[in-house]
mmCIF file of C-alpha atoms in Angstrom:
data_model
loop_
_atom_site.group_PDB
_atom_site.id
_atom_site.type_symbol
_atom_site.label_atom_id
_atom_site.label_comp_id
_atom_site.label_asym_id
_atom_site.label_seq_id
_atom_site.Cartn_x
_atom_site.Cartn_y
_atom_site.Cartn_z
ATOM 1 C CA MET A 1 44.445 -0.006 -41.499
ATOM 2 C CA ILE A 2 41.324 -2.017 -41.009
ATOM 3 C CA ASN A 3 40.092 -3.756 -44.063
ATOM 4 C CA LEU A 4 36.464 -3.666 -45.032
ATOM 5 C CA LYS A 5 35.808 -7.221 -43.845
ATOM 6 C CA THR A 6 37.119 -6.494 -40.324
ATOM 7 C CA PHE A 7 35.168 -3.240 -40.200
ATOM 8 C CA VAL A 8 31.904 -4.967 -41.109
ATOM 9 C CA LEU A 9 32.576 -7.734 -38.576
ATOM 10 C CA LEU A 10 33.309 -5.234 -35.776
ATOM 11 C CA SER A 11 30.231 -3.197 -36.697
ATOM 12 C CA ALA A 12 28.060 -6.322 -36.601
ATOM 13 C CA ILE A 13 29.446 -7.314 -33.198
ATOM 14 C CA LEU A 14 28.846 -3.817 -31.790
ATOM 15 C CA LEU A 15 25.341 -3.766 -33.271
ATOM 16 C CA PHE A 16 24.635 -7.195 -31.738
ATOM 17 C CA ILE A 17 25.949 -6.089 -28.320
ATOM 18 C CA ASN A 18 23.946 -2.871 -28.491
ATOM 19 C CA CYS A 19 20.744 -4.717 -29.419
ATOM 20 C CA SER A 20 21.304 -7.230 -26.630
ATOM 21 C CA ASN A 21 21.725 -4.417 -24.108
ATOM 22 C CA GLN A 22 18.567 -2.697 -25.328
ATOM 23 C CA GLU A 23 16.630 -5.966 -24.980
ATOM 24 C CA ASN A 24 17.919 -6.384 -21.408
ATOM 25 C CA ASP A 25 17.066 -2.762 -20.638
ATOM 26 C CA THR A 26 13.529 -3.376 -21.876
ATOM 27 C CA LYS A 27 13.228 -6.456 -19.692
ATOM 28 C CA GLU A 28 14.527 -4.514 -16.709
ATOM 29 C CA LEU A 29 12.003 -1.772 -17.330
ATOM 30 C CA THR A 30 9.234 -4.311 -17.522
ATOM 31 C CA VAL A 31 10.312 -5.792 -14.188
ATOM 32 C CA ALA A 32 10.602 -2.292 -12.727
ATOM 33 C CA ASP A 33 7.147 -1.418 -14.053
ATOM 34 C CA LYS A 34 5.715 -4.516 -12.426
ATOM 35 C CA SER A 35 7.398 -3.564 -9.162
ATOM 36 C CA MET A 36 5.838 -0.116 -9.372
ATOM 37 C CA GLU A 37 2.427 -1.668 -10.017
ATOM 38 C CA SER A 38 2.710 -3.789 -6.895
ATOM 39 C CA ILE A 39 3.764 -0.739 -4.889
ATOM 40 C CA THR A 40 0.726 1.237 -6.024
ATOM 41 C CA GLU A 41 -1.588 -1.690 -5.328
ATOM 42 C CA VAL A 42 -0.997 -1.627 -1.569
ATOM 43 C CA PRO A 43 -4.294 -2.550 0.081
ATOM 44 C CA GLN A 44 -6.023 0.308 1.835
ATOM 45 C CA GLU A 45 -6.582 -0.056 5.574
ATOM 46 C CA LYS A 46 -10.227 -0.318 6.541
ATOM 47 C CA SER A 47 -11.770 2.670 8.274
ATOM 48 C CA LEU A 48 -12.649 2.386 11.942
ATOM 49 C CA PHE A 49 -16.302 2.443 10.858
ATOM 50 C CA ASP A 50 -15.748 -0.667 8.714
ATOM 51 C CA ARG A 51 -13.708 -2.403 11.419
ATOM 52 C CA LEU A 52 -16.627 -1.885 13.821
ATOM 53 C CA GLY A 53 -18.918 -3.656 11.365
ATOM 54 C CA GLY A 54 -20.412 -0.633 9.637
ATOM 55 C CA LYS A 55 -23.838 0.726 10.533
ATOM 56 C CA ASP A 56 -25.136 -2.675 11.700
ATOM 57 C CA GLY A 57 -22.047 -3.375 13.799
ATOM 58 C CA ILE A 58 -22.207 0.018 15.498
ATOM 59 C CA SER A 59 -25.921 -0.451 16.174
ATOM 60 C CA SER A 60 -25.243 -3.796 17.834
ATOM 61 C CA ILE A 61 -22.350 -2.378 19.863
ATOM 62 C CA VAL A 62 -24.451 0.548 21.132
ATOM 63 C CA ASP A 63 -27.351 -1.763 22.025
ATOM 64 C CA SER A 64 -24.921 -3.977 23.994
ATOM 65 C CA MET A 65 -23.395 -0.927 25.649
ATOM 66 C CA ALA A 66 -26.829 0.358 26.721
ATOM 67 C CA VAL A 67 -27.668 -2.982 28.342
ATOM 68 C CA ASN A 68 -24.277 -2.920 30.090
ATOM 69 C CA HIS A 69 -24.902 0.616 31.391
ATOM 70 C CA LEU A 70 -28.315 -0.323 32.786
ATOM 71 C CA GLY A 71 -26.803 -3.297 34.611
ATOM 72 C CA ASN A 72 -23.834 -1.339 35.960
ATOM 73 C CA PRO A 73 -24.496 -0.224 39.564
ATOM 74 C CA VAL A 74 -21.885 2.547 39.318
ATOM 75 C CA ILE A 75 -23.682 4.365 36.493
ATOM 76 C CA ASN A 76 -27.130 2.871 35.985
ATOM 77 C CA GLU A 77 -28.896 5.713 37.824
ATOM 78 C CA LYS A 78 -27.710 8.102 35.089
ATOM 79 C CA TYR A 79 -29.433 5.916 32.509
ATOM 80 C CA THR A 80 -32.553 4.929 34.407
ATOM 81 C CA GLN A 81 -33.360 8.666 34.432
ATOM 82 C CA LEU A 82 -33.957 8.213 30.702
ATOM 83 C CA MET A 83 -36.709 5.677 31.431
ATOM 84 C CA PRO A 84 -35.196 2.626 29.709
ATOM 85 C CA TRP A 85 -36.766 1.396 26.505
ATOM 86 C CA THR A 86 -38.833 4.547 26.080
ATOM 87 C CA GLU A 87 -38.571 7.150 23.339
ATOM 88 C CA SER A 88 -35.982 9.204 25.276
ATOM 89 C CA PHE A 89 -33.802 6.127 25.776
ATOM 90 C CA GLU A 90 -34.089 5.240 22.087
ATOM 91 C CA THR A 91 -33.168 8.839 21.195
ATOM 92 C CA PHE A 92 -30.090 8.539 23.412
ATOM 93 C CA LYS A 93 -29.045 5.335 21.614
ATOM 94 C CA THR A 94 -29.716 6.910 18.202
ATOM 95 C CA HIS A 95 -27.445 9.845 19.084
ATOM 96 C CA VAL A 96 -24.673 7.524 20.264
ATOM 97 C CA LYS A 97 -24.976 5.483 17.059
ATOM 98 C CA GLU A 98 -24.871 8.622 14.899
ATOM 99 C CA PHE A 99 -21.919 9.982 16.836
ATOM 100 C CA LEU A 100 -19.934 6.755 16.544
ATOM 101 C CA GLU A 101 -20.662 6.434 12.859
ATOM 102 C CA ALA A 102 -19.767 10.063 12.131
ATOM 103 C CA GLU A 103 -16.551 9.899 14.193
ATOM 104 C CA THR A 104 -15.323 6.613 12.723
ATOM 105 C CA GLY A 105 -15.694 7.284 9.003
ATOM 106 C CA GLY A 106 -19.334 6.461 8.301
ATOM 107 C CA THR A 107 -21.801 8.702 6.498
ATOM 108 C CA ALA A 108 -24.247 9.489 9.315
ATOM 109 C CA ALA A 109 -24.691 13.052 10.461
ATOM 110 C CA TYR A 110 -24.689 13.531 14.230
ATOM 111 C CA THR A 111 -27.905 15.314 15.281
ATOM 112 C CA GLY A 112 -27.330 15.394 19.049
ATOM 113 C CA LYS A 113 -25.842 18.050 21.284
ATOM 114 C CA ASP A 114 -22.116 18.665 21.531
ATOM 115 C CA MET A 115 -20.419 16.564 24.214
ATOM 116 C CA LEU A 116 -20.113 19.350 26.785
ATOM 117 C CA SER A 117 -23.780 20.381 26.479
ATOM 118 C CA ALA A 118 -24.996 16.774 26.471
ATOM 119 C CA HIS A 119 -23.187 15.999 29.730
ATOM 120 C CA THR A 120 -23.641 19.296 31.590
ATOM 121 C CA GLY A 121 -25.566 18.770 34.807
ATOM 122 C CA LEU A 122 -24.949 15.019 34.894
ATOM 123 C CA ASN A 123 -21.911 15.557 37.143
ATOM 124 C CA ILE A 124 -20.120 12.500 35.770
ATOM 125 C CA THR A 125 -17.196 11.581 37.995
ATOM 126 C CA GLU A 126 -13.880 10.046 36.988
ATOM 127 C CA ARG A 127 -15.081 6.734 38.461
ATOM 128 C CA GLU A 128 -18.285 6.861 36.424
ATOM 129 C CA PHE A 129 -16.357 7.714 33.260
ATOM 130 C CA LEU A 130 -14.051 4.720 33.798
ATOM 131 C CA SER A 131 -17.022 2.460 34.533
ATOM 132 C CA THR A 132 -18.724 3.635 31.341
ATOM 133 C CA THR A 133 -15.512 2.925 29.437
ATOM 134 C CA ASP A 134 -15.485 -0.608 30.872
ATOM 135 C CA ASP A 135 -19.054 -1.085 29.622
ATOM 136 C CA VAL A 136 -18.010 0.048 26.145
ATOM 137 C CA LEU A 137 -15.113 -2.433 26.164
ATOM 138 C CA LYS A 138 -17.483 -5.230 27.221
ATOM 139 C CA ALA A 139 -19.798 -4.276 24.348
ATOM 140 C CA LEU A 140 -16.873 -4.374 21.913
ATOM 141 C CA ASP A 141 -15.832 -7.790 23.285
ATOM 142 C CA SER A 142 -19.344 -9.196 22.962
ATOM 143 C CA ASN A 143 -19.352 -8.057 19.331
ATOM 144 C CA ASP A 144 -15.991 -9.716 18.550
ATOM 145 C CA ILE A 145 -14.071 -6.490 17.914
ATOM 146 C CA ASP A 146 -10.291 -6.936 17.632
ATOM 147 C CA GLU A 147 -7.785 -5.411 20.061
ATOM 148 C CA GLU A 148 -6.428 -2.744 17.672
ATOM 149 C CA THR A 149 -9.937 -1.481 16.943
ATOM 150 C CA LYS A 150 -10.741 -1.410 20.674
ATOM 151 C CA LYS A 151 -7.671 0.778 21.220
ATOM 152 C CA ASP A 152 -8.905 3.180 18.528
ATOM 153 C CA VAL A 153 -12.327 3.424 20.192
ATOM 154 C CA LEU A 154 -10.669 4.004 23.574
ATOM 155 C CA TYR A 155 -8.653 6.810 22.027
ATOM 156 C CA ILE A 156 -11.879 8.514 20.943
ATOM 157 C CA LEU A 157 -13.434 8.041 24.387
ATOM 158 C CA TYR A 158 -10.427 9.464 26.208
ATOM 159 C CA SER A 159 -10.230 12.406 23.803
ATOM 160 C CA LEU A 160 -13.746 13.338 24.985
ATOM 161 C CA LYS A 161 -13.140 12.820 28.700
ATOM 162 C CA ASP A 162 -12.761 16.508 29.588
ATOM 163 C CA SER A 163 -16.074 17.318 27.887
ATOM 164 C CA ILE A 164 -17.873 14.491 29.693
ATOM 165 C CA THR A 165 -16.594 14.512 33.270
ATOM 166 C CA TYR A 166 -17.550 17.003 35.955
ATOM 167 C CA LYS A 167 -14.825 19.446 36.981
#
């Protein structure tokens, strides 16, 4: 039989071991909690709108694009019909700015026509569409837009191609 002294000693050892394990468990939980905090604090990716520079960036990109279109012999006749730098040309640019902002995560409401209606009767060819796309890329380049963002803008352009080009 175990005497009282041995029993007390064994009980103390078991209590000590148990307390040590609980302290380690607490430390492990604290480390685990910190790991969970870092997981939940993953930075959010910027919206396409923000990557384009917000409202001011989009405005600058559209202004650059308009200049590119007017200087592009493949498509400039489509734009000179709008009488450059007049109210109709400014309305065109405003609609493009609104559209880009609305489609990329900004707060603007697009007030123009839908893509099919806006391009009906313009008879835009595949060549003209590609030339317009080149002008957009040049505008993005001149506004220091990164490659990944350019790809996202191209995706939007190509998703609209069937509504823009003449069949």
